[in-house]
C-alpha cells in the first residue's frame, strides 16, 4: 500500500512575488525573466502633450514606475526664491567681472520666474517626481539589445536615464508590491506633469463601434465607429497576400453582428464562403443565377426631372459597355431617342405617369427609325439578361454578394457600372449599410464608372451608407480626379504591407514618416497602419475561433 502525500496548496504570494531572485551589479533575474532598472535623472526643458508616447509604445515589455507627491506652496516659494537669488547673484558676479553670464543660467532664471508667478497666482503647483524604468527579457542577450534600444530612444526624447548600478535591488523594491519611492526626484510644475499622467498615447477606442484589431505595441483593442467620423467611408490598400481581403471579410461579418446590411462586389469569387453564414450570392453570368431586381432600361415617370435625366445618362453609359458597336454606329440616334422620351415636357398639373421608358419600348422606337439599330439594342438587352438575369422577385438584401468571377473583363466593366448605379439608387431608402468594393482598381480603370463612384461617395454619406474600397496600390487612387476625391472623402484608411516601389508615393500621398514606412515595409500578413482622420495607429488583425472556422479556407496564418 503506497503512502499518500498531502497535496500542497499554492502560496498566494506566488501570484505577486517570484519564486527566485538573483541580483547582479547592473541587472537582476526574477524567476525566468532578466530585468534591468533605470532611474530618470533629467527631463526636457519644455514638453507638450503626447511627448511621452514613444516610451509607452516600445515594442518590448517595459515597466514604468512613477512616484509623485505635492510640495506645499510655502516650501515651493522658498525653493524658487532661493534659486532665483542664486541665479541673479551669479549673473551680477559675472557682469562685475566683465564676463558674459551663461545662457543656461539666464534660461533657468526665466523658467524659475515663470513658475514663481504661476504658483503665486494659483495657476500651477510644484510636485516632486521620481521615475524608474525596468526592461524585461527572456535571455540576457535580448536584455542587452533592448537596453541599447531604450537608451537610444530616451536620448532622442531628451530624457537622461542612468542604470541603477549596484542598486538593482532598489529597482526591485520599486517594481514589486513594496512600491518604495524613487530616490532621485525632481520638482516639476503640475502643467508639465499633466503631459505624462494621464498618459497620452496612440489609442483608438470609440465608445460604440466594432473591433478592427489590436495595437501590437500596446496590446490594446482598436474599436472604430465609422459613423462617428466625418465620413463613414474607408479605403484599404495592401500588396497581394497582405491580408486585405481577409480584413474585409472579417469586417463584413462584424458589421452583420451589429444588424447592419452588407453588400459586397466580389470580382474574384473570394467571398462565396460567406454563404455559410447567411449571405445571398449572385453569381453573375453563371447558370443558374437567381433573378435580379434591377432593371436599368426602365425609367419611372414619377421621378423628378433631374433624376430621370441622370438615369438616362447612366443607361447610355451602360449601353456603351454592353454593346460598343451599337453606340459607335448608332450612338447619336440612340441618344436622341432616349433623351426625347425622358425630357418629354408636361405641365405641372399633368405629371408623367407610369414608365417613361422600358426596354421593349426603346427597342421598338429604335427599330422604327432603323431596323439594325433595334436589333443591336435587342442584343444588348439579351446580354443584360444573361449578365444579371431577368428582373423579378424581391429577395432579402441584408447580406448579399455579387460574384463577378464568371464574367469577362469587358463585361465586368458593365457589371461594375450597373452595380454602382443600383447601390446609388438604394442609398436613399436604406438605414445602415456597408458596401465593399473589392479589387477596386477595376473601378478606377474606367473613367465612367469612377465618376459614378465619386457621386456615390458624396450621396451615401448623407443616407447612412458606408463605402469600403479595397485595392492593391496607392497609385490606383491617384489615377484620376474622381479617384482622388474618393480618397479625400475616406477618413478611415487601412494601410497593409506595401510593395517597396510604392512606398515613396504612399509617403507623399498619406504624409507618413520614415518609421511608419518601415513598419509597413516589414509588416506581416494581417498587420498594418490604421489612419482615422488625424490618428495613425499600428494594428494587427485578430479573430475569434468561430470567425476563423468561417474564414479559415482563405486565411494563411
Coordinates of C-alpha atoms in Angstrom, one line a residue:
X1 CA 0.0 0.0 0.0
X2 CA 1.5 3.3 -1.1
X3 CA 2.0 6.3 1.1
X4 CA -0.5 9.1 0.3
X5 CA 1.1 12.5 0.2
X6 CA -0.8 15.6 1.2
X7 CA -1.3 18.0 -1.7
X8 CA 0.5 21.3 -1.2
X9 CA -1.7 24.3 -1.5
X10 CA -0.3 27.1 -3.7
X11 CA 1.1 30.1 -1.9
X12 CA -1.0 33.2 -2.7
X13 CA 2.3 35.2 -2.7
X14 CA 3.3 33.3 -5.8
X15 CA 0.9 35.5 -7.8
X16 CA 2.8 38.7 -6.9
X17 CA 6.3 37.5 -5.9
X18 CA 8.8 35.5 -8.0
X19 CA 10.0 32.1 -6.8
X20 CA 13.6 33.2 -7.1
X21 CA 15.6 36.4 -7.2
X22 CA 19.2 36.9 -8.3
X23 CA 20.8 40.4 -8.2
X24 CA 24.0 41.4 -10.0
X25 CA 25.7 44.8 -10.4
X26 CA 23.7 46.1 -13.3
X27 CA 20.9 43.5 -13.8
X28 CA 18.7 41.1 -11.9
X29 CA 16.8 37.8 -12.6
X30 CA 13.3 37.2 -11.4
X31 CA 12.4 33.6 -12.0
X32 CA 12.8 33.1 -15.8
X33 CA 13.0 36.8 -16.5
X34 CA 16.1 39.0 -16.9
X35 CA 15.5 42.6 -15.9
X36 CA 17.4 45.9 -15.7
X37 CA 16.2 49.1 -13.9
X38 CA 17.0 52.7 -14.8
X39 CA 16.3 55.9 -13.0
X40 CA 15.4 59.1 -14.8
X41 CA 17.9 61.8 -13.8
X42 CA 16.9 64.6 -16.2
X43 CA 14.0 65.8 -18.2
X44 CA 13.5 68.1 -21.3
X45 CA 13.1 71.8 -20.6
X46 CA 9.8 72.1 -22.3
X47 CA 7.2 69.3 -23.1
X48 CA 4.0 69.0 -25.0
X49 CA 1.0 66.6 -24.7
X50 CA 2.0 63.3 -26.1
X51 CA 5.7 63.7 -25.8
X52 CA 5.9 60.6 -23.6
X53 CA 4.2 58.4 -26.2
X54 CA 7.4 56.8 -27.6
X55 CA 8.1 55.2 -24.2
X56 CA 4.5 53.8 -24.0
X57 CA 4.8 52.3 -27.5
X58 CA 8.1 50.4 -27.2
X59 CA 7.8 47.0 -28.9
X60 CA 9.0 45.0 -25.8
X61 CA 7.9 44.7 -22.1
X62 CA 8.7 47.8 -20.1
X63 CA 7.5 48.6 -16.6
X64 CA 7.3 52.3 -15.7
X65 CA 7.1 53.2 -12.1
X66 CA 6.1 56.8 -11.3
X67 CA 6.2 58.3 -7.8
X68 CA 4.9 61.8 -7.1
X69 CA 3.9 64.0 -4.2
X70 CA 2.8 67.6 -3.8
X71 CA 5.1 70.3 -2.5
X72 CA 3.5 72.8 -0.1
X73 CA 3.2 76.2 -1.7
X74 CA 5.2 78.0 1.0
X75 CA 8.0 75.5 0.6
X76 CA 7.8 75.8 -3.2
X77 CA 8.0 79.6 -3.0
X78 CA 11.1 79.4 -0.7
X79 CA 12.8 76.9 -3.1
X80 CA 12.0 79.1 -6.2
X81 CA 13.1 82.3 -4.4
X82 CA 16.4 80.6 -3.3
X83 CA 17.1 79.5 -6.9
X84 CA 16.3 83.0 -8.2
X85 CA 18.7 84.6 -5.7
X86 CA 21.5 82.2 -6.7
X87 CA 21.0 82.7 -10.3
X88 CA 20.7 86.5 -10.2
X89 CA 23.8 86.7 -7.9
X90 CA 25.8 84.6 -10.4
X91 CA 24.7 86.9 -13.2
X92 CA 25.7 90.0 -11.3
X93 CA 29.1 88.5 -10.3
X94 CA 29.8 87.7 -14.0
X95 CA 28.9 91.2 -15.0
X96 CA 31.2 92.8 -12.4
X97 CA 34.0 90.6 -13.6
X98 CA 33.5 91.6 -17.2
X99 CA 32.2 88.2 -18.2
X100 CA 29.1 87.2 -20.0
X101 CA 26.6 85.2 -17.9
X102 CA 26.0 81.7 -19.2
X103 CA 23.0 81.2 -21.5
X104 CA 21.9 78.2 -19.3
X105 CA 21.8 80.4 -16.2
X106 CA 19.7 83.0 -18.0
X107 CA 17.2 80.3 -19.2
X108 CA 17.0 78.8 -15.7
X109 CA 16.2 82.3 -14.2
X110 CA 13.5 82.8 -16.8
X111 CA 11.9 79.5 -16.1
X112 CA 12.0 79.9 -12.3
X113 CA 10.4 83.3 -12.6
X114 CA 7.6 82.0 -14.8
X115 CA 6.9 79.1 -12.4
X116 CA 7.0 81.5 -9.4
X117 CA 4.3 83.7 -10.9
X118 CA 2.2 80.7 -11.7
X119 CA 2.4 79.3 -8.2
X120 CA 1.7 82.8 -6.7
X121 CA -1.5 83.1 -8.8
X122 CA -2.6 79.6 -8.1
X123 CA -2.3 78.5 -11.8
X124 CA 0.1 75.7 -11.1
X125 CA 1.7 73.7 -8.3
X126 CA 5.1 72.1 -7.7
X127 CA 5.3 68.3 -7.5
X128 CA 8.2 66.0 -6.5
X129 CA 8.5 63.5 -9.3
X130 CA 10.5 60.3 -9.5
X131 CA 10.6 57.8 -12.4
X132 CA 12.0 54.3 -12.7
X133 CA 12.1 52.2 -15.9
X134 CA 12.5 48.4 -15.9
X135 CA 13.2 46.3 -19.0
X136 CA 12.2 42.6 -19.2
X137 CA 13.7 40.0 -21.5
X138 CA 13.7 36.2 -21.8
X139 CA 17.5 36.0 -22.2
X140 CA 20.5 38.1 -21.1
X141 CA 21.5 38.8 -24.7
X142 CA 18.0 40.0 -25.5
X143 CA 18.1 42.2 -22.4
X144 CA 21.3 43.9 -23.7
X145 CA 19.8 44.5 -27.1
X146 CA 16.6 46.1 -25.5
X147 CA 18.7 48.2 -23.2
X148 CA 20.6 49.7 -26.1
X149 CA 17.2 50.5 -27.9
X150 CA 15.8 52.1 -24.7
X151 CA 18.9 54.3 -24.2
X152 CA 18.8 55.4 -27.8
X153 CA 15.1 56.2 -27.6
X154 CA 15.3 58.2 -24.4
X155 CA 18.3 60.1 -25.8
X156 CA 16.1 61.2 -28.7
X157 CA 13.4 62.3 -26.2
X158 CA 16.0 64.4 -24.2
X159 CA 15.5 62.2 -21.2
X160 CA 18.6 61.4 -19.2
X161 CA 18.5 57.9 -17.7
X162 CA 21.0 56.1 -15.6
X163 CA 21.2 52.4 -14.8
X164 CA 20.9 51.6 -11.1
X165 CA 24.5 50.2 -10.9
X166 CA 24.9 48.2 -7.8
X167 CA 21.4 49.3 -6.8
X168 CA 19.3 46.9 -8.8
X169 CA 17.7 45.8 -5.6
X170 CA 16.3 49.3 -5.3
X171 CA 14.7 48.9 -8.7
X172 CA 13.1 45.7 -7.5
X173 CA 11.7 47.3 -4.4
X174 CA 10.1 50.0 -6.5
X175 CA 8.8 47.5 -9.1
X176 CA 7.4 44.8 -6.8
X177 CA 4.4 45.4 -4.4
X178 CA 6.6 47.1 -1.9
X179 CA 6.4 50.2 -4.1
X180 CA 9.3 52.0 -2.5
X181 CA 9.6 55.7 -3.7
X182 CA 12.3 56.7 -6.1
X183 CA 15.4 58.3 -4.5
X184 CA 16.1 60.7 -7.4
X185 CA 13.3 63.2 -7.6
X186 CA 12.8 66.4 -9.4
X187 CA 10.5 69.3 -8.7
X188 CA 8.1 69.8 -11.7
X189 CA 5.2 72.1 -12.1
X190 CA 1.8 70.4 -12.5
X191 CA 1.2 71.6 -16.1
X192 CA 4.4 69.7 -17.2
X193 CA 3.4 66.7 -15.1
X194 CA 0.0 66.6 -16.7
X195 CA 1.6 65.8 -20.1
X196 CA 2.8 62.5 -18.6
X197 CA -0.1 61.5 -16.4
X198 CA -2.8 60.8 -17.5
X199 CA -0.9 59.2 -20.4
X200 CA -1.4 60.4 -23.9
X201 CA -0.9 57.5 -26.3
X202 CA -1.8 56.2 -29.8
X203 CA -5.0 54.5 -29.0
X204 CA -8.3 54.4 -31.0
X205 CA -11.2 53.3 -28.9
X206 CA -14.7 54.6 -29.8
X207 CA -17.4 54.1 -27.2
X208 CA -19.6 52.3 -29.7
X209 CA -18.1 50.6 -32.7
X210 CA -16.6 47.3 -33.8
X211 CA -13.2 45.7 -33.3
X212 CA -10.7 46.4 -36.1
X213 CA -7.9 44.6 -34.3
X214 CA -5.3 45.3 -31.7
X215 CA -2.4 47.8 -31.4
X216 CA 0.6 45.4 -31.4
X217 CA 2.7 47.9 -29.5
X218 CA 0.3 48.4 -26.5
X219 CA -1.8 45.2 -27.0
X220 CA -5.0 47.3 -26.6
X221 CA -8.1 46.9 -28.7
X222 CA -8.8 49.2 -31.6
X223 CA -12.5 49.9 -31.8
X224 CA -13.9 52.1 -34.5
X225 CA -17.3 53.5 -35.2
X226 CA -17.4 54.6 -38.9
X227 CA -20.3 56.9 -38.4
X228 CA -18.6 58.8 -35.7
X229 CA -16.1 60.1 -38.2
X230 CA -16.6 63.0 -40.6
X231 CA -17.5 60.4 -43.3
X232 CA -18.1 56.7 -42.8
X233 CA -16.2 55.7 -46.0
X234 CA -12.9 53.8 -45.9
X235 CA -10.0 52.7 -48.2
X236 CA -7.9 49.6 -47.7
X237 CA -4.6 49.5 -49.6
X238 CA -2.3 46.4 -49.4
X239 CA 0.0 44.3 -51.6
X240 CA -1.2 40.9 -52.7
X241 CA -1.1 38.5 -49.8
X242 CA -1.1 41.2 -47.1
X243 CA -4.5 40.1 -45.8
X244 CA -6.6 43.0 -47.1
X245 CA -9.4 40.7 -48.4
X246 CA -9.5 38.8 -45.2
X247 CA -9.8 42.0 -43.2
X248 CA -12.8 43.0 -45.5
X249 CA -14.5 39.6 -44.9
X250 CA -14.0 40.0 -41.2
X251 CA -15.4 43.5 -41.2
X252 CA -18.4 42.2 -43.2
X253 CA -19.1 39.5 -40.5
X254 CA -18.8 42.0 -37.7
X255 CA -21.0 44.5 -39.4
X256 CA -23.7 41.8 -39.6
X257 CA -23.2 41.2 -35.9
X258 CA -24.5 44.8 -35.4
X259 CA -27.6 44.2 -37.6
X260 CA -26.4 46.4 -40.5
X261 CA -26.9 45.3 -44.1
X262 CA -23.9 44.4 -46.2
X263 CA -23.3 44.4 -49.9
X264 CA -20.1 43.1 -51.4
X265 CA -18.9 43.5 -55.0
X266 CA -16.6 40.5 -55.5
X267 CA -14.7 40.3 -58.8
X268 CA -12.7 37.2 -58.0
X269 CA -15.2 35.0 -56.2
X270 CA -13.4 35.1 -52.8
X271 CA -16.4 35.9 -50.7
X272 CA -18.5 32.9 -51.5
X273 CA -17.5 31.3 -48.2
X274 CA -19.8 33.8 -46.5
X275 CA -22.8 31.9 -47.9
X276 CA -22.3 29.6 -44.8
X277 CA -23.3 32.5 -42.6
X278 CA -26.4 33.5 -44.5
X279 CA -25.1 35.6 -47.4
X280 CA -27.0 35.6 -50.7
X281 CA -24.6 35.2 -53.6
X282 CA -25.5 36.5 -57.1
X283 CA -23.2 34.6 -59.5
X284 CA -23.4 37.0 -62.4
X285 CA -23.0 35.4 -65.8
X286 CA -23.2 31.9 -64.3
X287 CA -26.0 29.5 -64.6
X288 CA -28.2 29.0 -62.7
X289 CA -28.4 32.5 -61.3
X290 CA -31.4 34.0 -59.3
X291 CA -33.5 36.7 -60.9
X292 CA -32.1 40.1 -60.1
X293 CA -34.4 43.0 -59.2
X294 CA -32.5 45.8 -61.0
X295 CA -33.7 46.9 -64.5
X296 CA -31.6 49.8 -65.8
X297 CA -33.7 50.1 -69.0
X298 CA -36.8 51.2 -67.1
X299 CA -37.1 54.9 -66.1
X300 CA -40.1 55.8 -63.9
X301 CA -42.1 58.9 -64.9
X302 CA -42.9 59.8 -61.3
X303 CA -39.2 60.7 -60.7
X304 CA -38.0 64.3 -60.6
X305 CA -36.8 65.6 -64.0
X306 CA -33.2 65.8 -62.7
X307 CA -33.2 62.2 -61.6
X308 CA -34.8 61.0 -64.8
X309 CA -32.0 62.7 -66.8
X310 CA -29.4 61.2 -64.5
X311 CA -30.8 57.7 -65.0
X312 CA -30.9 58.3 -68.8
X313 CA -27.2 59.3 -68.8
X314 CA -26.4 56.1 -66.9
X315 CA -28.4 54.0 -69.4
X316 CA -26.4 55.5 -72.3
X317 CA -23.1 54.7 -70.4
X318 CA -24.2 51.2 -69.8
X319 CA -25.1 50.6 -73.4
X320 CA -21.6 51.8 -74.4
X321 CA -20.2 49.0 -72.3
X322 CA -22.8 46.3 -73.2
X323 CA -22.6 46.9 -76.9
X324 CA -19.8 49.2 -78.0
X325 CA -20.6 48.6 -81.7
X326 CA -24.2 49.8 -81.2
X327 CA -23.1 53.2 -79.8
X328 CA -20.3 53.5 -82.3
X329 CA -22.6 53.1 -85.3
X330 CA -25.9 54.4 -83.9
X331 CA -24.9 56.4 -80.9
X332 CA -26.5 59.8 -82.0
X333 CA -29.7 58.0 -82.8
X334 CA -29.9 56.1 -79.5
X335 CA -29.1 59.3 -77.6
X336 CA -31.8 61.3 -79.4
X337 CA -34.5 58.6 -78.8
X338 CA -33.6 58.2 -75.1
X339 CA -33.4 61.9 -74.3
X340 CA -36.6 62.6 -76.3
X341 CA -38.5 60.1 -74.1
X342 CA -37.0 61.3 -70.8
X343 CA -37.3 65.0 -71.4
X344 CA -40.8 65.0 -72.9
X345 CA -42.5 68.0 -71.4
X346 CA -45.7 68.1 -69.4
X347 CA -47.3 70.8 -67.5
X348 CA -47.0 70.6 -63.7
X349 CA -50.8 69.9 -63.5
X350 CA -50.3 66.7 -65.5
X351 CA -47.2 65.0 -64.2
X352 CA -45.7 62.0 -66.1
X353 CA -47.5 58.8 -65.2
X354 CA -46.1 55.2 -65.3
X355 CA -42.9 54.3 -67.0
X356 CA -41.4 56.8 -69.4
X357 CA -39.0 54.2 -70.9
X358 CA -38.8 50.4 -70.9
X359 CA -36.5 48.0 -72.8
X360 CA -39.3 46.9 -75.1
X361 CA -40.4 50.5 -75.8
X362 CA -36.8 51.6 -76.5
X363 CA -36.2 48.6 -78.9
X364 CA -39.4 49.4 -80.8
X365 CA -38.6 53.1 -81.1
X366 CA -35.2 52.4 -82.4
X367 CA -36.5 49.8 -84.8
X368 CA -38.9 52.3 -86.2
X369 CA -36.0 54.6 -87.0
X370 CA -33.5 51.9 -88.1
X371 CA -34.1 48.2 -88.0
X372 CA -30.4 47.4 -87.5
X373 CA -30.3 49.7 -84.5
X374 CA -33.3 48.0 -83.0
X375 CA -31.7 44.6 -83.5
X376 CA -28.5 45.7 -81.9
X377 CA -30.3 47.1 -78.9
X378 CA -32.3 43.8 -78.6
X379 CA -28.9 42.1 -78.4
X380 CA -27.8 44.5 -75.6
X381 CA -31.0 43.6 -73.7
X382 CA -30.2 39.9 -74.2
X383 CA -26.7 40.4 -72.9
X384 CA -28.1 42.2 -69.8
X385 CA -30.4 39.3 -69.1
X386 CA -27.5 36.8 -69.4
X387 CA -25.5 39.1 -67.1
X388 CA -27.9 39.6 -64.2
X389 CA -30.9 37.6 -65.0
X390 CA -34.4 38.7 -66.0
X391 CA -35.7 41.3 -63.5
X392 CA -38.1 40.0 -61.0
X393 CA -38.6 38.8 -57.4
X394 CA -37.7 40.6 -54.2
X395 CA -35.0 38.6 -52.3
X396 CA -33.7 39.7 -48.9
X397 CA -30.8 42.1 -49.4
X398 CA -29.5 42.3 -45.8
X399 CA -26.4 40.3 -46.8
X400 CA -25.6 40.0 -50.4
X401 CA -22.5 39.2 -52.6
X402 CA -22.2 39.9 -56.3
X403 CA -19.8 37.4 -57.7
X404 CA -18.3 38.7 -60.9
X405 CA -15.7 35.9 -61.3
X406 CA -17.6 34.3 -64.2
X407 CA -17.5 37.5 -66.4
X408 CA -15.0 38.6 -68.9
X409 CA -13.1 41.8 -68.2
X410 CA -15.3 43.6 -70.8
X411 CA -18.5 42.5 -69.1
X412 CA -17.1 43.2 -65.6
X413 CA -16.9 46.9 -66.6
X414 CA -20.6 46.9 -67.4
X415 CA -21.4 45.0 -64.2
X416 CA -19.4 47.4 -62.1
X417 CA -21.2 50.4 -63.6
X418 CA -24.6 48.8 -63.1
X419 CA -24.0 47.7 -59.5
X420 CA -22.6 51.2 -58.7
X421 CA -25.8 52.8 -60.0
X422 CA -28.0 50.2 -58.3
X423 CA -26.3 50.9 -54.9
X424 CA -26.7 54.6 -55.6
X425 CA -30.5 54.3 -56.1
X426 CA -30.9 52.4 -52.9
X427 CA -28.9 54.6 -50.5
X428 CA -31.9 57.0 -50.1
X429 CA -34.0 54.3 -48.5
X430 CA -31.6 52.2 -46.6
X431 CA -30.6 52.8 -42.9
X432 CA -27.2 51.5 -42.1
X433 CA -25.4 49.6 -44.9
X434 CA -21.8 48.7 -45.6
X435 CA -20.9 48.4 -49.3
X436 CA -17.5 46.7 -50.1
X437 CA -15.9 47.1 -53.5
X438 CA -13.0 44.5 -53.5
X439 CA -10.2 44.9 -56.1
X440 CA -11.4 48.4 -56.7
X441 CA -8.8 49.1 -59.3
X442 CA -11.4 47.7 -61.8
X443 CA -13.4 50.8 -61.0
X444 CA -10.6 53.2 -61.3
X445 CA -9.6 51.9 -64.8
X446 CA -13.0 53.1 -66.2
X447 CA -13.5 56.8 -66.2
X448 CA -17.3 56.5 -66.5
X449 CA -17.5 54.1 -63.5
X450 CA -15.2 56.1 -61.2
X451 CA -17.2 59.2 -61.9
X452 CA -20.3 57.4 -60.7
X453 CA -18.4 56.2 -57.7
X454 CA -17.4 59.7 -56.8
X455 CA -21.1 60.7 -56.8
X456 CA -21.9 57.6 -54.7
X457 CA -19.3 58.7 -52.2
X458 CA -20.9 62.1 -51.9
X459 CA -24.5 60.8 -51.7
X460 CA -24.1 57.8 -49.5
X461 CA -22.7 59.7 -46.5
X462 CA -26.0 61.6 -46.2
X463 CA -28.1 58.5 -46.0
X464 CA -26.1 56.3 -43.6
X465 CA -24.3 54.1 -46.2
X466 CA -20.6 53.4 -45.8
X467 CA -18.4 52.6 -48.8
X468 CA -15.3 50.5 -48.4
X469 CA -12.8 50.4 -51.3
X470 CA -10.1 47.6 -51.3
X471 CA -7.2 47.9 -53.8
X472 CA -3.6 46.9 -54.1
X473 CA -1.7 50.1 -54.8
X474 CA -2.0 53.7 -53.8
X475 CA -1.5 54.7 -57.4
X476 CA -5.0 53.4 -58.1
X477 CA -6.4 56.2 -56.0
X478 CA -4.4 59.0 -57.7
X479 CA -5.1 57.9 -61.3
X480 CA -7.9 60.4 -61.8
X481 CA -9.5 63.4 -60.1
X482 CA -12.6 61.3 -59.2
X483 CA -10.4 58.7 -57.5
X484 CA -8.6 61.4 -55.5
X485 CA -12.0 62.8 -54.4
X486 CA -12.9 59.3 -53.1
X487 CA -9.7 59.1 -51.2
X488 CA -10.2 62.6 -49.7
X489 CA -13.7 61.6 -48.6
X490 CA -12.5 58.5 -46.8
X491 CA -11.2 59.4 -43.3
X492 CA -10.6 55.8 -42.5
X493 CA -7.6 54.3 -44.3
X494 CA -6.2 50.8 -43.7
X495 CA -2.6 50.5 -45.0
X496 CA -1.2 47.0 -45.0
X497 CA 2.1 45.6 -46.3
X498 CA 3.1 47.6 -49.4
X499 CA 5.2 46.9 -52.4
X500 CA 8.7 48.5 -51.9
X501 CA 8.3 50.5 -55.1
X502 CA 5.1 52.2 -54.0
X503 CA 6.4 53.4 -50.6
X504 CA 7.6 56.7 -51.9
X505 CA 4.2 57.6 -53.5
X506 CA 2.4 56.3 -50.4
X507 CA 4.6 58.6 -48.1
X508 CA 3.7 61.6 -50.3
X509 CA 0.0 61.0 -50.5
X510 CA -0.6 59.9 -46.9
X511 CA 2.1 62.0 -45.3
X512 CA 3.8 59.2 -43.5
X513 CA 7.1 59.5 -41.7
X514 CA 10.0 57.1 -42.1
X515 CA 9.1 55.0 -39.1
X516 CA 5.7 54.3 -40.4
X517 CA 7.0 53.4 -43.8
X518 CA 9.4 50.9 -42.2
X519 CA 6.6 49.4 -40.3
X520 CA 4.6 48.9 -43.5
X521 CA 7.6 47.5 -45.4
X522 CA 8.2 44.8 -42.7
X523 CA 4.5 44.1 -41.9
X524 CA 3.4 40.5 -41.6
X525 CA 0.1 39.2 -43.0
X526 CA -2.7 40.9 -41.2
X527 CA -0.6 43.8 -39.9
X528 CA -0.5 47.4 -41.0
X529 CA -1.3 51.0 -40.1
X530 CA -4.8 52.4 -39.4
X531 CA -5.4 56.1 -40.3
X532 CA -8.5 57.5 -38.7
X533 CA -8.6 61.2 -39.5
X534 CA -5.5 62.6 -37.7
X535 CA -4.7 59.4 -35.7
X536 CA -2.1 57.0 -37.0
X537 CA -2.3 53.7 -35.1
X538 CA -0.5 50.4 -35.9
X539 CA -2.9 47.5 -36.0
X540 CA -3.0 43.7 -36.2
X541 CA -6.0 41.7 -37.2
X542 CA -7.4 39.4 -34.5
X543 CA -10.3 37.0 -34.8
X544 CA -12.3 34.5 -32.7
X545 CA -12.2 30.7 -33.2
X546 CA -15.7 30.9 -34.7
X547 CA -14.7 33.6 -37.2
X548 CA -11.6 31.5 -38.0
X549 CA -13.8 28.5 -38.8
X550 CA -15.8 30.5 -41.2
X551 CA -12.8 32.2 -42.9
X552 CA -10.1 29.5 -42.5
X553 CA -10.3 28.5 -46.1
X554 CA -9.0 31.9 -47.1
X555 CA -6.6 32.6 -44.3
X556 CA -2.9 31.6 -44.1
X557 CA -1.5 32.3 -40.7

